[in-house]
Coordinates of C-alpha atoms in Angstrom, one line a residue:
M1 CA 16.4 81.4 76.8
K2 CA 14.4 85.0 77.5
D3 CA 15.4 88.1 75.2
V4 CA 17.7 90.2 76.8
M5 CA 16.2 93.0 77.9
R6 CA 13.9 90.5 79.7
V7 CA 16.7 89.3 81.4
L8 CA 18.0 92.7 82.1
R9 CA 14.9 93.0 83.3
D10 CA 13.9 90.6 85.0
A11 CA 17.2 90.7 87.7
R12 CA 17.2 94.1 88.2
P13 CA 16.4 95.0 91.5
E14 CA 14.0 98.1 92.1
E15 CA 16.3 100.7 93.1
M16 CA 18.0 100.7 89.5
D17 CA 14.2 102.0 87.8
P18 CA 15.6 102.9 84.6
G19 CA 14.0 106.2 85.5
A20 CA 16.0 107.2 88.5
P21 CA 20.2 107.8 88.3
V22 CA 21.7 104.7 89.1
D23 CA 25.9 104.2 90.5
E24 CA 27.8 103.0 86.5
G25 CA 29.1 100.3 89.3
V26 CA 25.9 99.4 90.5
R27 CA 24.9 98.4 86.9
R28 CA 28.0 97.8 85.5
D29 CA 27.8 94.5 88.4
E30 CA 25.3 93.7 88.2
L31 CA 24.5 93.4 84.9
A32 CA 27.7 91.4 84.6
R33 CA 26.1 88.8 87.1
A34 CA 22.6 88.7 85.4
M35 CA 24.1 88.1 81.9
A36 CA 26.5 85.8 83.7
A37 CA 23.8 82.9 85.6
P38 CA 22.7 80.2 83.3
R39 CA 19.0 81.2 82.4
P40 CA 15.7 78.5 81.0
E41 CA 14.0 79.6 78.0
A42 CA 10.5 81.2 77.8
A43 CA 8.3 81.7 76.1
G44 CA 7.7 85.0 74.8
S45 CA 9.2 88.6 73.2
A46 CA 10.0 91.5 75.3
A47 CA 8.2 94.9 75.5
P48 CA 10.7 97.2 74.2
A49 CA 12.8 99.1 76.7
R50 CA 14.3 102.8 76.6
R51 CA 17.3 101.6 77.4
R52 CA 20.2 99.9 75.4
V53 CA 23.3 98.6 76.1
R54 CA 25.9 96.7 74.3
P55 CA 23.8 93.3 72.5
V56 CA 23.6 90.6 75.0
W57 CA 26.6 90.9 77.8
G58 CA 26.9 95.4 77.7
L59 CA 28.5 96.1 80.6
G60 CA 28.4 99.9 80.5
L61 CA 30.2 101.6 78.1
A62 CA 32.6 100.2 76.9
G63 CA 36.0 99.9 74.6
A64 CA 35.7 98.6 71.8
V65 CA 36.4 100.7 68.1
A66 CA 33.9 100.9 64.6
A67 CA 33.8 98.3 62.1
G68 CA 37.7 97.2 61.0
A69 CA 39.3 99.0 62.8
V70 CA 41.2 96.3 64.3
A71 CA 44.4 94.8 63.2
A72 CA 45.0 92.2 65.6
A73 CA 42.1 91.1 66.5
A74 CA 43.1 88.8 69.5
V75 CA 45.6 89.9 70.8
F76 CA 46.0 90.2 75.0
V77 CA 48.3 93.0 76.6
A78 CA 49.0 92.7 80.1
P79 CA 47.7 95.4 82.1
G80 CA 50.1 98.5 83.0
G81 CA 49.6 101.7 86.0
D82 CA 48.7 100.6 89.5
G83 CA 44.6 100.9 88.6
T84 CA 43.7 104.4 90.1
D85 CA 46.3 106.9 88.8
P86 CA 44.0 107.8 85.0
G87 CA 47.4 107.9 83.1
G88 CA 50.7 109.9 82.2
T89 CA 49.7 112.1 80.5
G90 CA 52.0 114.1 78.7
G91 CA 54.5 113.5 76.2
G92 CA 57.6 114.0 78.5
G93 CA 60.9 115.6 76.7
G94 CA 59.2 118.7 75.4
E95 CA 57.3 117.2 73.4
R96 CA 54.3 119.1 71.8
V97 CA 50.9 118.0 73.5
L98 CA 48.6 118.0 70.5
D99 CA 44.8 119.7 70.9
A100 CA 41.8 118.0 70.5
R101 CA 40.7 119.0 67.0
T102 CA 44.1 117.9 65.5
V103 CA 43.3 114.2 67.8
L104 CA 40.3 113.8 66.1
L105 CA 40.7 115.1 62.8
A106 CA 43.8 112.5 62.3
A107 CA 41.7 110.0 63.9
A108 CA 39.2 110.9 61.1
E109 CA 41.6 111.1 58.8
K110 CA 43.2 107.4 58.9
A111 CA 39.0 106.4 59.2
D112 CA 38.3 107.2 56.0
G113 CA 40.6 105.7 54.2
Q114 CA 39.9 102.1 56.1
T115 CA 37.9 99.8 54.3
E116 CA 35.6 96.4 55.3
T117 CA 34.6 93.2 54.6
T118 CA 31.5 92.4 56.4
G119 CA 30.7 89.5 58.1
A120 CA 27.9 87.1 60.0
Y121 CA 28.5 88.8 63.2
W122 CA 30.0 91.8 65.3
H123 CA 32.5 90.2 67.6
Q124 CA 34.2 92.0 70.7
V125 CA 36.2 91.6 73.0
T126 CA 36.7 94.2 76.2
V127 CA 38.6 94.9 79.9
S128 CA 36.4 96.3 82.1
A129 CA 37.4 96.9 85.4
S130 CA 36.0 99.0 88.4
T131 CA 37.3 100.7 91.5
Y132 CA 35.8 100.9 95.2
T133 CA 36.3 101.3 98.4
V134 CA 36.6 98.4 100.5
G135 CA 36.9 98.9 105.0
K136 CA 36.0 101.7 106.2
G137 CA 38.8 105.2 108.6
A138 CA 42.5 103.6 108.8
G139 CA 41.6 99.9 107.4
A140 CA 39.5 101.4 104.5
Y141 CA 42.4 101.0 100.7
A142 CA 41.2 100.4 96.9
V143 CA 40.5 97.1 95.4
T144 CA 40.3 97.1 92.1
V145 CA 37.5 94.8 90.0
R146 CA 37.9 93.1 86.6
S147 CA 35.6 91.3 84.3
K148 CA 36.3 90.7 80.2
A149 CA 33.2 90.4 77.9
E150 CA 32.9 88.8 74.7
S151 CA 30.1 89.7 71.9
W152 CA 28.5 88.5 68.7
T153 CA 26.3 90.3 66.8
P154 CA 24.7 89.2 63.9
S155 CA 24.4 91.1 60.6
R156 CA 21.3 90.3 59.8
P157 CA 17.9 91.1 61.6
G158 CA 16.1 87.6 63.5
G159 CA 19.3 85.9 65.0
K160 CA 20.6 85.7 68.1
A161 CA 23.4 87.7 69.6
W162 CA 25.9 85.9 71.2
G163 CA 28.1 86.7 74.6
A164 CA 30.6 85.0 76.9
A165 CA 31.2 86.4 80.4
Q166 CA 34.4 85.6 83.4
D167 CA 35.4 87.3 85.8
L168 CA 39.0 88.1 86.1
G169 CA 39.1 88.6 90.2
A170 CA 40.2 91.4 92.2
K171 CA 43.1 92.9 93.9
P172 CA 44.0 96.2 94.8
A173 CA 44.4 98.8 93.0
T174 CA 47.7 100.8 94.5
K175 CA 50.9 99.5 96.1
A176 CA 49.5 101.5 98.9
D177 CA 46.5 99.4 98.8
A178 CA 47.9 96.2 98.7
E179 CA 49.6 97.2 102.4
A180 CA 46.8 97.9 103.4
W181 CA 45.1 94.9 101.7
R182 CA 48.1 92.2 104.4
R183 CA 46.9 94.3 107.2
A184 CA 44.0 93.5 106.8
G185 CA 45.2 89.7 107.1
S186 CA 45.4 89.2 102.9
P187 CA 41.3 88.9 102.7
A188 CA 40.2 86.5 99.6
T189 CA 36.8 88.0 99.2
F190 CA 35.5 91.9 99.0
K191 CA 32.4 93.3 100.9
I192 CA 31.4 96.0 98.2
Q193 CA 28.9 98.8 98.9
I194 CA 27.8 101.4 96.5
P195 CA 25.1 104.5 97.3
V196 CA 21.9 102.9 95.2
V197 CA 22.4 106.8 94.2
P198 CA 25.1 108.2 93.4
G199 CA 26.9 110.6 95.3
G200 CA 23.8 110.4 98.0
K201 CA 22.8 108.8 101.5
G202 CA 20.3 106.4 102.4
R203 CA 20.4 102.3 100.4
L204 CA 23.6 100.7 99.8
K205 CA 24.0 98.6 97.0
G206 CA 26.5 95.2 97.7
F207 CA 28.0 92.6 96.4
T208 CA 30.8 90.4 96.9
A209 CA 34.0 90.5 94.1
K210 CA 36.3 87.5 94.7
T211 CA 40.5 87.7 94.1
T212 CA 40.1 84.7 92.1
P213 CA 39.0 84.8 88.0
G214 CA 35.6 82.9 88.2
A215 CA 34.3 81.0 85.1
R216 CA 33.7 81.7 81.5
S217 CA 30.1 81.6 81.0
F218 CA 27.6 81.4 77.4
N219 CA 24.9 82.3 76.6
G220 CA 22.3 83.0 73.9
S221 CA 19.6 85.3 73.4
A222 CA 16.9 86.9 71.1
L223 CA 16.8 90.1 69.5
V224 CA 14.9 93.0 70.7
D225 CA 12.0 93.1 68.7
G226 CA 13.9 90.7 66.1
D227 CA 16.8 93.3 65.3
K228 CA 17.5 95.6 67.5
V229 CA 21.0 95.6 68.4
F230 CA 22.6 98.4 70.2
W231 CA 21.7 101.8 71.5
L232 CA 22.1 104.9 70.3
G233 CA 19.5 107.6 72.0
R234 CA 17.5 105.0 70.9
N235 CA 17.3 101.4 70.3
V236 CA 18.7 100.8 66.7
S237 CA 18.7 97.4 64.1
M238 CA 21.9 96.8 62.7
K239 CA 19.9 98.8 59.0
D240 CA 19.8 101.9 61.0
L241 CA 23.6 101.2 62.0
R242 CA 24.9 101.3 58.4
A243 CA 22.3 103.9 57.5
L244 CA 24.5 106.6 59.3
P245 CA 24.4 110.2 57.5
S246 CA 28.8 110.0 56.9
D247 CA 28.6 114.0 56.8
P248 CA 29.2 114.9 60.3
K249 CA 26.8 118.2 60.9
R250 CA 24.2 115.2 59.2
L251 CA 25.0 113.2 61.6
K252 CA 24.8 115.5 64.4
A253 CA 21.8 116.4 63.1
E254 CA 20.1 113.2 63.3
L255 CA 21.8 111.8 66.3
L256 CA 20.2 115.3 67.9
R257 CA 16.4 113.6 66.3
W258 CA 16.5 111.3 69.4
Y259 CA 17.8 113.9 72.6
K260 CA 15.0 114.4 75.6
G261 CA 17.5 116.9 77.4
H262 CA 19.0 114.1 79.8
D263 CA 20.9 111.8 79.8
T264 CA 21.7 107.9 78.3
E265 CA 20.9 105.7 81.8
S266 CA 18.4 107.4 83.4
N267 CA 15.9 111.0 83.6
R268 CA 18.8 113.0 85.2
P269 CA 19.3 116.6 83.0
M270 CA 22.5 116.6 80.0
A271 CA 23.4 119.4 78.1
S272 CA 23.2 118.6 74.9
D273 CA 27.0 119.0 73.9
L274 CA 27.7 116.0 76.6
W275 CA 24.9 113.7 75.8
L276 CA 26.8 114.2 72.1
Y277 CA 29.9 112.6 73.8
T278 CA 28.3 110.4 75.1
V279 CA 26.2 109.2 72.3
A280 CA 29.1 109.3 71.1
R281 CA 32.1 108.3 71.7
G282 CA 29.3 104.5 72.3
L283 CA 29.0 104.3 68.3
V284 CA 33.3 104.4 67.9
M285 CA 33.8 102.4 70.9
D286 CA 30.6 99.9 70.0
M287 CA 29.4 99.6 66.6
P288 CA 29.8 98.4 63.0
V289 CA 29.2 102.7 61.4
K290 CA 31.2 102.0 58.1
P291 CA 34.6 104.0 59.1
A292 CA 32.8 106.9 57.5
V293 CA 30.7 107.2 59.8
R294 CA 33.2 107.1 62.6
A295 CA 35.0 109.3 60.8
A296 CA 32.0 111.5 61.4
A297 CA 31.2 111.0 64.2
F298 CA 35.3 111.5 65.2
R299 CA 34.3 114.9 63.3
M300 CA 32.0 115.9 65.1
L301 CA 33.3 115.4 68.5
A302 CA 35.9 118.0 67.3
G303 CA 33.7 120.7 67.0
L304 CA 32.5 119.9 70.1
P305 CA 33.3 123.4 71.9
A306 CA 34.2 121.8 75.6
V307 CA 36.1 118.7 74.8
R308 CA 40.4 118.6 75.1
S309 CA 42.7 116.7 74.9
L310 CA 44.8 115.5 77.9
G311 CA 48.0 114.4 75.2
K312 CA 49.1 110.6 75.3
V313 CA 48.7 108.7 78.1
T314 CA 48.9 104.6 78.9
D315 CA 45.7 102.6 79.1
P316 CA 44.6 100.1 80.8
Q317 CA 46.2 97.8 79.2
G318 CA 48.9 99.5 79.0
R319 CA 48.8 100.8 75.6
T320 CA 50.0 103.9 74.5
G321 CA 47.6 106.8 72.9
N322 CA 45.9 110.3 73.3
A323 CA 43.3 110.9 75.5
I324 CA 40.4 113.7 75.1
A325 CA 37.6 114.1 78.2
L326 CA 35.2 115.5 78.4
D327 CA 34.4 116.7 82.4
E328 CA 30.3 116.9 83.5
K329 CA 29.0 117.5 87.2
T330 CA 27.7 115.3 89.2
R331 CA 26.3 113.8 92.6
Q332 CA 29.8 112.9 93.5
G333 CA 31.9 115.0 91.7
V334 CA 33.9 116.7 88.8
I335 CA 33.8 113.1 87.0
R336 CA 36.5 113.4 83.8
Q337 CA 35.3 110.9 80.7
E338 CA 37.9 109.9 78.7
M339 CA 38.9 107.9 75.0
I340 CA 41.6 106.9 74.0
I341 CA 42.7 107.0 70.4
D342 CA 45.2 105.6 67.9
L343 CA 46.6 107.6 66.1
A344 CA 48.3 104.5 64.2
S345 CA 45.0 103.8 63.3
G346 CA 42.6 105.8 63.7
A347 CA 40.6 103.3 66.5
A348 CA 39.5 104.7 70.1
L349 CA 41.7 101.5 72.6
A350 CA 39.6 102.7 75.9
S351 CA 37.6 104.2 77.4
M352 CA 37.7 105.6 81.5
N353 CA 36.1 107.3 83.7
V354 CA 37.9 109.4 86.1
M355 CA 37.0 111.6 90.1
V356 CA 38.8 115.0 89.2
A357 CA 37.0 116.4 92.1
P358 CA 34.7 114.8 94.4
A359 CA 32.3 116.2 96.3
A360 CA 31.5 116.9 99.9
G361 CA 31.3 113.1 101.7
A362 CA 31.7 111.3 98.8
N363 CA 34.1 107.9 98.8
V364 CA 36.0 108.8 95.7
P365 CA 39.0 110.8 96.0
A366 CA 40.5 113.1 93.5
G367 CA 42.8 111.2 90.2
R368 CA 40.6 107.3 91.2
T369 CA 40.2 106.2 87.6
M370 CA 36.5 105.1 88.8
N371 CA 36.1 101.8 85.8
S372 CA 37.0 101.9 82.8
T373 CA 36.7 99.7 79.4
A374 CA 39.7 98.6 77.1
L375 CA 38.5 97.1 73.5
I376 CA 40.9 93.9 73.4
G377 CA 39.5 92.4 69.8
A378 CA 36.6 94.1 67.5
E379 CA 36.2 92.4 63.4
W380 CA 33.7 91.7 61.8
T381 CA 33.2 87.3 62.1
D382 CA 31.4 84.7 60.1
T383 CA 32.4 82.4 62.6
K384 CA 29.9 80.6 64.8
P385 CA 29.9 81.4 68.4
R386 CA 31.5 79.8 70.6

């Protein structure tokens, strides 16, 4: 089996060079197709790569939680909402909306009180979704493409990371989109095209989505350098993650050692607070750090002045949590990066990127959830991948 980073590199077209800004939807779909395809064995190891996503089947920033955060790891919940609304905000009936600092400190308090027992693998199950516009003019409508990913990250160096991936099918995003889809003849496939450069003109990246689910794929790959498992401003090993400091000031300083003035996907300039938010969101949602380190990350986020509260919302799986968010100005427009937290467990339920103010000419309306990833389960396990 090829090294995972070599697989990603070989599958990546030239316009997805890591030095160029790339639409997140393009990256997610390219990676999904690359990892779902069967691949032959190949000798040798890949050169270290700057970009490291989730081990094996990473599809962008994703909804998971740190070690031991979810009690019911195998519970599947039917999606809620229509796919484009960012979630119901506010607690009706005059319920007080907690500010972001209160939400994050409450989550930290819960995380601090947790214990964990590690195992042979860090196992995660997530469901990701991206919404796109298909068609043109009056006949255009939005479809949401969903996929399920499952990963097993070994706790020791020298092992294999395993993953499973499955397309869950595409469907019209809202009732209005469903009506437009029926007027178009209820097609079973959708040809989706996205600008290679977000918000830019010129070359388009295309793929075909189907209304029917695809087959589940299952593959394994050697770890990068024999021990690298996640991206945290750099490729990190399980040992690196487990050694992160549990003091928020020390954790912030440790993370900022790898901040180079640009974002995590390209050389596009990014302010340090937004970079910290992006990286810390991945840390608390993806990575098997110790509960005290996850608590420190929540406390660090509580100290970022640009982070605000959205109140209670519904995540893509229909679960209720408290959302925090930070806005980012991009070529596409102002995008709100949300993280939804369950205060009862101190766990992050999901991440969502919502268009707030589209740039002129952008093909994404205000209020659309452009992409999301919801955690279905996360736990340490000794059960072999399958």
